[in-house]
Short mmCIF file of C-alpha atoms and ligand atoms in Angstrom, two decimals:
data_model
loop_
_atom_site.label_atom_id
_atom_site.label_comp_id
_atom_site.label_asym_id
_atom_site.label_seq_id
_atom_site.Cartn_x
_atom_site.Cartn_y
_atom_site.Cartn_z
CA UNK P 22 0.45 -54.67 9.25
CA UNK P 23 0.44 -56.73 12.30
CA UNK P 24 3.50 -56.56 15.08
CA UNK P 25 5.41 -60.30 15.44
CA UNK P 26 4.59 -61.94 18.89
CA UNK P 27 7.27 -63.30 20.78
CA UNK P 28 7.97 -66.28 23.26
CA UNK P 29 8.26 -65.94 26.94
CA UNK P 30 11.49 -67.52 26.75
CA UNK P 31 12.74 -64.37 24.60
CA UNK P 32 11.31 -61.46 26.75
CA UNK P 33 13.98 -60.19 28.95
CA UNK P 34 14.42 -57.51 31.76
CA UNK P 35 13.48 -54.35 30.53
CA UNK P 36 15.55 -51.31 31.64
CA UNK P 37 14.33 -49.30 34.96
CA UNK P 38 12.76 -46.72 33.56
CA UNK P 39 10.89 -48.59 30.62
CA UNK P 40 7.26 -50.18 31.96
CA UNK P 41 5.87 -52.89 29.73
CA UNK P 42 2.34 -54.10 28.76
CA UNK P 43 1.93 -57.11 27.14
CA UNK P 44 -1.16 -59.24 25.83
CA UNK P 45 -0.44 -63.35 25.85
CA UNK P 46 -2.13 -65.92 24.87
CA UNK P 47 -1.94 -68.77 22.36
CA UNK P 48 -2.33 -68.49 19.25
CA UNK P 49 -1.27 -64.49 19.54
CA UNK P 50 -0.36 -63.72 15.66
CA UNK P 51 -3.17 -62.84 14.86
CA UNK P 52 -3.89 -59.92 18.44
CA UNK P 53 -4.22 -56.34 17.21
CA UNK P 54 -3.92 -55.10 20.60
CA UNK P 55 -0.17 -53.80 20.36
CA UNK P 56 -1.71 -51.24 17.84
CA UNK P 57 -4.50 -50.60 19.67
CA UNK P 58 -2.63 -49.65 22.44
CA UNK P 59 0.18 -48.15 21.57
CA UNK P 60 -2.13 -45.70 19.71
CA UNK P 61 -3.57 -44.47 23.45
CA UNK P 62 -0.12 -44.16 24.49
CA UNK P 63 1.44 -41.75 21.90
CA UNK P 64 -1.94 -40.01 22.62
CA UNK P 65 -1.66 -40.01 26.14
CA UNK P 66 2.41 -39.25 26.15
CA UNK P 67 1.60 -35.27 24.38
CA UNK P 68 0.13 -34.70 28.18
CA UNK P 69 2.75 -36.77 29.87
CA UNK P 70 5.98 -37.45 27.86
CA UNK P 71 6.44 -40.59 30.57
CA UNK P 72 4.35 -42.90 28.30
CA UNK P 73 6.70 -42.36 25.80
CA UNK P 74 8.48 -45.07 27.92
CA UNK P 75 5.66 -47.43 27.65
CA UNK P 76 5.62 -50.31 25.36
CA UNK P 77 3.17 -53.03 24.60
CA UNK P 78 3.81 -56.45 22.82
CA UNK P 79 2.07 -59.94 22.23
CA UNK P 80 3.87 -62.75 23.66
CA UNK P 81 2.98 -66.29 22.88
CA UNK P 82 2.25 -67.94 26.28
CA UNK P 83 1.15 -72.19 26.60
CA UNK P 84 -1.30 -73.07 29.59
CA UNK P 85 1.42 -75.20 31.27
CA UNK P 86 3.75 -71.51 31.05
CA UNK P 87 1.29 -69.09 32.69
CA UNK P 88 2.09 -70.10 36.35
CA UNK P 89 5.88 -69.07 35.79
CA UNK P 90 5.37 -66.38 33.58
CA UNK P 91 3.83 -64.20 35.58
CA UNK P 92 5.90 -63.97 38.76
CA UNK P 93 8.99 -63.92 35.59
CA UNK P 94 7.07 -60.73 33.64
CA UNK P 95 6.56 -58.80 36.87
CA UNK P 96 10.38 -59.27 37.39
CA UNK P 97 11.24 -58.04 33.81
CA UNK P 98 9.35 -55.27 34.74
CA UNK P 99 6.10 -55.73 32.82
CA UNK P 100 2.81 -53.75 35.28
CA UNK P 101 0.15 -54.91 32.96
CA UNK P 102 -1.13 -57.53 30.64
CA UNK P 103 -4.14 -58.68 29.04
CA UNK P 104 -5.02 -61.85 28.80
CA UNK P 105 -6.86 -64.31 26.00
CA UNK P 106 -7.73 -67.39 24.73
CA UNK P 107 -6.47 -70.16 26.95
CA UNK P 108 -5.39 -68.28 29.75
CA UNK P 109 -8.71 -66.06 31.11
CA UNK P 110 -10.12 -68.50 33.09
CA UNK P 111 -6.90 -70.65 33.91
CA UNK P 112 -5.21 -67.38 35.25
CA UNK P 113 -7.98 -67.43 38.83
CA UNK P 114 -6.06 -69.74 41.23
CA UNK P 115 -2.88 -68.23 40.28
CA UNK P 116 -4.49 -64.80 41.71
CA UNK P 117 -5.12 -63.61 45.01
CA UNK P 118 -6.88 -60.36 44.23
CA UNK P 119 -9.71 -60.67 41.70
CA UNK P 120 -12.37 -57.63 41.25
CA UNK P 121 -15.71 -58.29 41.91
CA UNK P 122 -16.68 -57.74 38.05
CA UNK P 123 -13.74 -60.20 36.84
CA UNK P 124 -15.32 -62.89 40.07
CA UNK P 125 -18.85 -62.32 38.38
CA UNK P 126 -17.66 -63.18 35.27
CA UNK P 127 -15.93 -66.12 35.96
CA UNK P 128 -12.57 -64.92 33.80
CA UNK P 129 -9.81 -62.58 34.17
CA UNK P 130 -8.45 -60.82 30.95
CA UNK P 131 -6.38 -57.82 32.35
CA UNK P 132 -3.88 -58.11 35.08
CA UNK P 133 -2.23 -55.03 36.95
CA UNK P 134 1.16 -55.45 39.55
CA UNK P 135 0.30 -53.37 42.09
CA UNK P 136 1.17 -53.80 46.14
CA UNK P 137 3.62 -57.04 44.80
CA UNK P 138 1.05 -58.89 43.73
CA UNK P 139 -0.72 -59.60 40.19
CA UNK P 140 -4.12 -58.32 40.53
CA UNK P 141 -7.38 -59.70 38.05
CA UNK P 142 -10.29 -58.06 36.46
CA UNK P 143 -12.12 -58.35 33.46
CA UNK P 144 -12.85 -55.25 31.18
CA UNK P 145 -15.23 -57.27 28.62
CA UNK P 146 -18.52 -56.64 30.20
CA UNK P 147 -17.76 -53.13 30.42
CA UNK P 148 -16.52 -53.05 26.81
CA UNK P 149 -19.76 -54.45 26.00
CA UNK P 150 -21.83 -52.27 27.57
CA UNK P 151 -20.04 -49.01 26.16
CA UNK P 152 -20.16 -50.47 22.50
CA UNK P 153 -24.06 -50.93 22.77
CA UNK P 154 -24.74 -47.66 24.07
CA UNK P 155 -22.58 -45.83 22.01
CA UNK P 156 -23.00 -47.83 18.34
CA UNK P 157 -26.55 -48.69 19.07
CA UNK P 158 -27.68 -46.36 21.65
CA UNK P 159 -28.87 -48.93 24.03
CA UNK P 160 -29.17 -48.64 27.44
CA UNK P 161 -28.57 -52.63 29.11
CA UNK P 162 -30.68 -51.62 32.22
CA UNK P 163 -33.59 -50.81 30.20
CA UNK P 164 -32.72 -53.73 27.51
CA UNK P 165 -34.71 -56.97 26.81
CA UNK P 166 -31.51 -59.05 25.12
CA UNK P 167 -31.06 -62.23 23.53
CA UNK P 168 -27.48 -63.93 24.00
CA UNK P 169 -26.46 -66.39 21.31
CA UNK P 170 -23.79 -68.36 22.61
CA UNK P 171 -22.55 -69.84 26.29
CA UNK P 172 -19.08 -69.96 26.12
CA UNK P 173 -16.84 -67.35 28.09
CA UNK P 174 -17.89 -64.20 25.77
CA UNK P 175 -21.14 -65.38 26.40
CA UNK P 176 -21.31 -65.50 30.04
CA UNK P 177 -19.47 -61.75 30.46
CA UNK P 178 -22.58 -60.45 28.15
CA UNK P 179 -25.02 -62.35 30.54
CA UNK P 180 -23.06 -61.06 33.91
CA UNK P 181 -23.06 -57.25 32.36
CA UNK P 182 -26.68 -57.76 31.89
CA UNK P 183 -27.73 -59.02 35.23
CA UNK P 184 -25.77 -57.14 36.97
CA UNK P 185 -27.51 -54.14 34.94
CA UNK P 186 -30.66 -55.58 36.24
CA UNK P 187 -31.57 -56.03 32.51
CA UNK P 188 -35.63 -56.23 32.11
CA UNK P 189 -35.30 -59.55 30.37
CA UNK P 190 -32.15 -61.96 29.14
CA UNK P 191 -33.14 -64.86 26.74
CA UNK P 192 -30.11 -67.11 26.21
CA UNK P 193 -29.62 -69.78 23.70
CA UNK P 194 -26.91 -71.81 22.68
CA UNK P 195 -26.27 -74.99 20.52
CA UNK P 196 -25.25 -77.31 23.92
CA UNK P 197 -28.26 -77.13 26.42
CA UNK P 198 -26.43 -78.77 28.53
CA UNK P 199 -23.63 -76.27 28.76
CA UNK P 200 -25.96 -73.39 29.14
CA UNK P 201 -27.70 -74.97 31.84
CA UNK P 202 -23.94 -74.93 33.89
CA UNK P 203 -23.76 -71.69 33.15
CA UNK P 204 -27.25 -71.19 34.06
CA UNK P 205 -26.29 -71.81 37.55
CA UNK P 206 -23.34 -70.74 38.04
CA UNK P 207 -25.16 -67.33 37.18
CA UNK P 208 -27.84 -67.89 39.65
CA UNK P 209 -25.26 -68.06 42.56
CA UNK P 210 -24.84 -64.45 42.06
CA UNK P 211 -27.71 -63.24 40.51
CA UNK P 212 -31.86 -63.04 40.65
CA UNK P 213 -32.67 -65.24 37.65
CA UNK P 214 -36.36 -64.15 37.54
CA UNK P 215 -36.28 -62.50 33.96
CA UNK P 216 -34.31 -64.79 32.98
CA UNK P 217 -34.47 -68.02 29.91
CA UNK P 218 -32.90 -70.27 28.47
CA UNK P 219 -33.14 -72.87 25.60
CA UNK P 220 -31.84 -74.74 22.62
CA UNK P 221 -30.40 -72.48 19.49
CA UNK P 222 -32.38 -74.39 17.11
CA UNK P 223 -35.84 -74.18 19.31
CA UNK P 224 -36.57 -70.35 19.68
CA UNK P 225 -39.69 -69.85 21.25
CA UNK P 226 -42.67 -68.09 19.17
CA UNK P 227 -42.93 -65.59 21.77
CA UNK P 228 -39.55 -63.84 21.16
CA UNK P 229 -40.94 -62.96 17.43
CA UNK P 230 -43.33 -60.40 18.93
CA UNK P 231 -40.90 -58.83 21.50
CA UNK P 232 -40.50 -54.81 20.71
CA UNK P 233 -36.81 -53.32 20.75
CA UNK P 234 -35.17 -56.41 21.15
CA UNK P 235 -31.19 -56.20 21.39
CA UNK P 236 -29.98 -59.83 19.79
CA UNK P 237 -25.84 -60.19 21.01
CA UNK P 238 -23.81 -63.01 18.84
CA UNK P 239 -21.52 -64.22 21.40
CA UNK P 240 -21.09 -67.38 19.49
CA UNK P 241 -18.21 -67.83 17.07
CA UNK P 242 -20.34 -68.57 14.27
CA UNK P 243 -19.23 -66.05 11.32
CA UNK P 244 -15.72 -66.35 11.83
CA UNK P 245 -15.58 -68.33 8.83
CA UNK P 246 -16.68 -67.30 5.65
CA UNK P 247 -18.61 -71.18 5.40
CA UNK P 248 -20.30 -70.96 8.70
CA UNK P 249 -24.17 -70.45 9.07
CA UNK P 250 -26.33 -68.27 10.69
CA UNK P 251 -26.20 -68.69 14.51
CA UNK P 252 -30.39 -68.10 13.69
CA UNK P 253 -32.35 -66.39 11.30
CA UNK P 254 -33.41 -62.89 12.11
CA UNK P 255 -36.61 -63.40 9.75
CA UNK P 256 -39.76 -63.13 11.93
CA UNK P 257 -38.11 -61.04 14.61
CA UNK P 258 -39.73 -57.47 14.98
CA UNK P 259 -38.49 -54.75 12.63
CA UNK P 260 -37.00 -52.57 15.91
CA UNK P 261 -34.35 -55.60 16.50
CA UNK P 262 -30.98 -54.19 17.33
CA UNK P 263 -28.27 -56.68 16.46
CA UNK P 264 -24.90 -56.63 17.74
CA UNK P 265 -22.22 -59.47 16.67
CA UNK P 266 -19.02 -59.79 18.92
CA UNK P 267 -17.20 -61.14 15.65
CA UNK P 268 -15.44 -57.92 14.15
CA UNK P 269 -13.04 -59.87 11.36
CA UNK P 270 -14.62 -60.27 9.08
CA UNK P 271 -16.27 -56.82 9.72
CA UNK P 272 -19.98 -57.82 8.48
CA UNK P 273 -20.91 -61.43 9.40
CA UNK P 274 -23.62 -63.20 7.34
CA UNK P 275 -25.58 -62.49 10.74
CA UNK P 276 -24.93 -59.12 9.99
CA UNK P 277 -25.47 -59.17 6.46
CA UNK P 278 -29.14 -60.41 6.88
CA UNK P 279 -29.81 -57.61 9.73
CA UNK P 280 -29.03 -54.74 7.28
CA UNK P 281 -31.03 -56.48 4.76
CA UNK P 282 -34.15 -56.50 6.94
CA UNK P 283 -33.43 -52.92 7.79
CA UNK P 284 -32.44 -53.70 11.69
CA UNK P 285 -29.39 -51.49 12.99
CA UNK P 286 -26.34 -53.48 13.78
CA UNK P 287 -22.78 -52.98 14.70
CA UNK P 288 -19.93 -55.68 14.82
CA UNK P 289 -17.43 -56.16 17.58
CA UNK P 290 -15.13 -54.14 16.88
CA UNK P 291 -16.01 -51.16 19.43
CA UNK P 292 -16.30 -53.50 22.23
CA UNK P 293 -12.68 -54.91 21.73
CA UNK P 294 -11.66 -51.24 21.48
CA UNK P 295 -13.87 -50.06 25.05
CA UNK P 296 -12.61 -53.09 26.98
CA UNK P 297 -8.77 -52.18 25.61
CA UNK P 298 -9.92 -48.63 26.76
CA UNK P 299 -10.66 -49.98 30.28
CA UNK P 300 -7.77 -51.99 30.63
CA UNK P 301 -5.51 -49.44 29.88
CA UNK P 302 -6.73 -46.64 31.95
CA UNK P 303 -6.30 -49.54 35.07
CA UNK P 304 -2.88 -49.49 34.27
CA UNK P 305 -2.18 -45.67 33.34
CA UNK P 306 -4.44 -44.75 36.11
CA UNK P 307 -5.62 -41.72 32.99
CA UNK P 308 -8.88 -41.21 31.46
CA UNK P 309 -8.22 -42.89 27.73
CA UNK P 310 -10.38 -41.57 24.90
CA UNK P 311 -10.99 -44.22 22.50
CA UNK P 312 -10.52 -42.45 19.10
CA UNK P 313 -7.19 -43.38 17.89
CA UNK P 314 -7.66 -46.76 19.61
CA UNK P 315 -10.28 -47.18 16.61
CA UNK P 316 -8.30 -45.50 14.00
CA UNK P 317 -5.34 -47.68 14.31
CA UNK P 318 -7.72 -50.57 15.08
CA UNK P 319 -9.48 -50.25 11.69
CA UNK P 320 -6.24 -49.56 10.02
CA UNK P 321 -4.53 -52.74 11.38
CA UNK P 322 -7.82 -54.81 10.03
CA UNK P 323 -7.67 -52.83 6.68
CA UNK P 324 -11.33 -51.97 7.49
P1 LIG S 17 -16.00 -70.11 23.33
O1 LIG S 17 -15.21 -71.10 22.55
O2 LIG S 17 -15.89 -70.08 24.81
O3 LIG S 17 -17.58 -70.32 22.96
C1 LIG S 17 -17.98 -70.55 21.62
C2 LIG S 17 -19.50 -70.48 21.51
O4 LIG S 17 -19.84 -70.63 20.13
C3 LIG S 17 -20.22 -71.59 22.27
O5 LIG S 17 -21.45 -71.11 22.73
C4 LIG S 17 -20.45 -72.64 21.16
O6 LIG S 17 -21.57 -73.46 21.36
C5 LIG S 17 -20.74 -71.72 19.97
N1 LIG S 17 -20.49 -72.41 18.70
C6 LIG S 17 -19.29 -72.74 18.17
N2 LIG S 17 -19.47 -73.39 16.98
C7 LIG S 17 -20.81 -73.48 16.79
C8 LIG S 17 -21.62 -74.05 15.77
N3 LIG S 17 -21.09 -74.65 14.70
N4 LIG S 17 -22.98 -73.94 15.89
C9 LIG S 17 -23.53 -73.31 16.95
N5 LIG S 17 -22.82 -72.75 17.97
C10 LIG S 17 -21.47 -72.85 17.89
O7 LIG S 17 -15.64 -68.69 22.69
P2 LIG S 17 -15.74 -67.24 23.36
O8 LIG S 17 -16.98 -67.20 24.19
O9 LIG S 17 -14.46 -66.88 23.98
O10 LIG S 17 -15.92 -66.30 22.05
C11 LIG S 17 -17.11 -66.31 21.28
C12 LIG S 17 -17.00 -65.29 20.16
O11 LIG S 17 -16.93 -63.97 20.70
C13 LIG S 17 -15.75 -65.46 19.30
O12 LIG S 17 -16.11 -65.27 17.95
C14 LIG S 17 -14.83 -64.34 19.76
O13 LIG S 17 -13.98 -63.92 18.70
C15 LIG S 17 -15.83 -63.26 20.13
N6 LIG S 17 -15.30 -62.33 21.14
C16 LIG S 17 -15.23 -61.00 20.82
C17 LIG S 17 -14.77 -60.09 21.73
C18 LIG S 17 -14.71 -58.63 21.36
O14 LIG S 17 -14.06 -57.86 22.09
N7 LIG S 17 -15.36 -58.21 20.31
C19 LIG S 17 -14.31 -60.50 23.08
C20 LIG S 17 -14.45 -61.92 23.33
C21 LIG S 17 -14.92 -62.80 22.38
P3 LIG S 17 -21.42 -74.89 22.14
O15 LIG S 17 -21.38 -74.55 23.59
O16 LIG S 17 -22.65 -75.62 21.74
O17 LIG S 17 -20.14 -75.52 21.63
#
């Protein structure tokens, strides 16, 4: 069952020696996160019963609130929050401390008070990185990926990959045009040598004959039971690995057509689960294993 989100105008000061988490964004109803996390911290409170004084809750946060809900949520006591759809990229000029990852990225979507100050980074490209290697066994360094998509899940998947020093990144997204801004905003941090891009309708022949071939659906096509295949994985070498950042529904008809064709796949689910990992060990400062966080992650999908 999913936890009720509240409004920022209903969170109030939380007693000294309570610490609060919170994810916001808008819409939040649907955020298993609470769950997620509050899984880690009944773990993490049998070594150290001062978790048990942690909390974490959804609150429903518009663009035009963020500014004053931050400084207001650091008063009430809250030290960390996560941060989604509008807010991740909004969030940078009201920062003055972003990590170099979160800066690479171009979005923020955890936030730690520490030293008085609300401090940014962004735990998605690591979350991405942990789910490949440990659902699909891929290592990005020695990975030749395909990126569907240019939006902002998108552009962490092409930062983690660079910054990997990835032996090839093909991306390919619906809007040219878009892709080729994010093209360069890439290049002002990275060597774009290995690097492509084109439409999502016009991929080229030689991508059909690439061996071990890692194809990442950072699009949101599949969220909808209606919507079409971002592309076909017909033609593409048998050793494709496919991994889709969409994890409800669990098996996307991308995903569907990979297990038909015998490629291994995984869906998104373990990277929202390794970034939620990340985030939360930022915060705890602890090591966070990230077994219950699936457990209760799979339970609060019915999955
Ligand atoms: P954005 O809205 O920023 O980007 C959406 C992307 O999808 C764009 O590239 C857009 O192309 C493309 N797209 C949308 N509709 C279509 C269509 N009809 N045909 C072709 N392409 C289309 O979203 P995000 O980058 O934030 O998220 C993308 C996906 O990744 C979502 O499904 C989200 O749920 C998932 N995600 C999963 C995470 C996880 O932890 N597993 C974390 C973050 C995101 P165009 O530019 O042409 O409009």
């Amino acid at each position: 069952m999913l936890e009720s989100s509240i409004l920022i105008e209903d969170v109030v000061p939380l007693p000294d020696n309570q610490v609060g988490l919170a994810v916001l964004g808008s819409p939040i109803e649907h955020s298993i996160s609470p769950q997620i996390h509050l899984s880690a911290l009944k773990e993490l409170s049998i070594i150290d019963p001062k978790f048990l004084n942690w909390n974490y809750i959804k609150i429903q946060v518009e663009s035009s609130d963020l500014p004053s809900a931050l400084p207001y949520l650091a008063k009430c006591g809250y030290l960390g929050l996560n941060l989604t759809i509008p807010h991740k990229v909004d969030v940078l000029p009201l920062l003055e401390s972003v990590d170099e990852e979160a800066r690479n990225i171009g979005a923020v979507n955890t936030l730690f008070y520490d030293c008085a100050k609300w401090n940014g980074f962004n735990s998605d490209g690591y979350g991405l990185e942990k789910a490949l290697g440990q659902s699909l066994d891929i290592s990005l360094g020695a990975a030749k990926v395909l990126i569907l998509g240019a939006g902002g899940a998108a552009r962490a998947a092409a930062a983690q990959a660079l910054s990997r020093q990835c032996r090839q990144v093909w991306m390919a997204n619906r809007s040219l045009s878009r892709l080729k801004i994010l093209e360069k905003k890439l290049g002002e941090t990275f060597d774009l040598s290995g690097f492509s891009t084109f439409e999502l309708s016009k991929i080229p022949a030689e991508l059909f004959t690439v061996e071990d071939l890692v194809i990442i659906n950072a699009t949101s096509l599949g969220l909808n039971k209606s919507d079409v295949l971002p592309i076909s994985l017909r033609g593409f070498h048998s050793t494709t690995k496919v991994y889709d950042m969409i994890y409800n529904p669990p098996q996307t008809e991308l995903l569907a057509e990979a297990v038909n064709l015998g490629m291994s796949c995984e869906n998104g689910l373990s990277m929202l689960v390794h970034q939620a990992a990340r985030s939360l060990s930022i915060w705890t400062k602890q090591g966070i294993s990230s077994g219950a966080m699936f457990s209760s992650a799979k339970l609060a999908l019915k999955q």
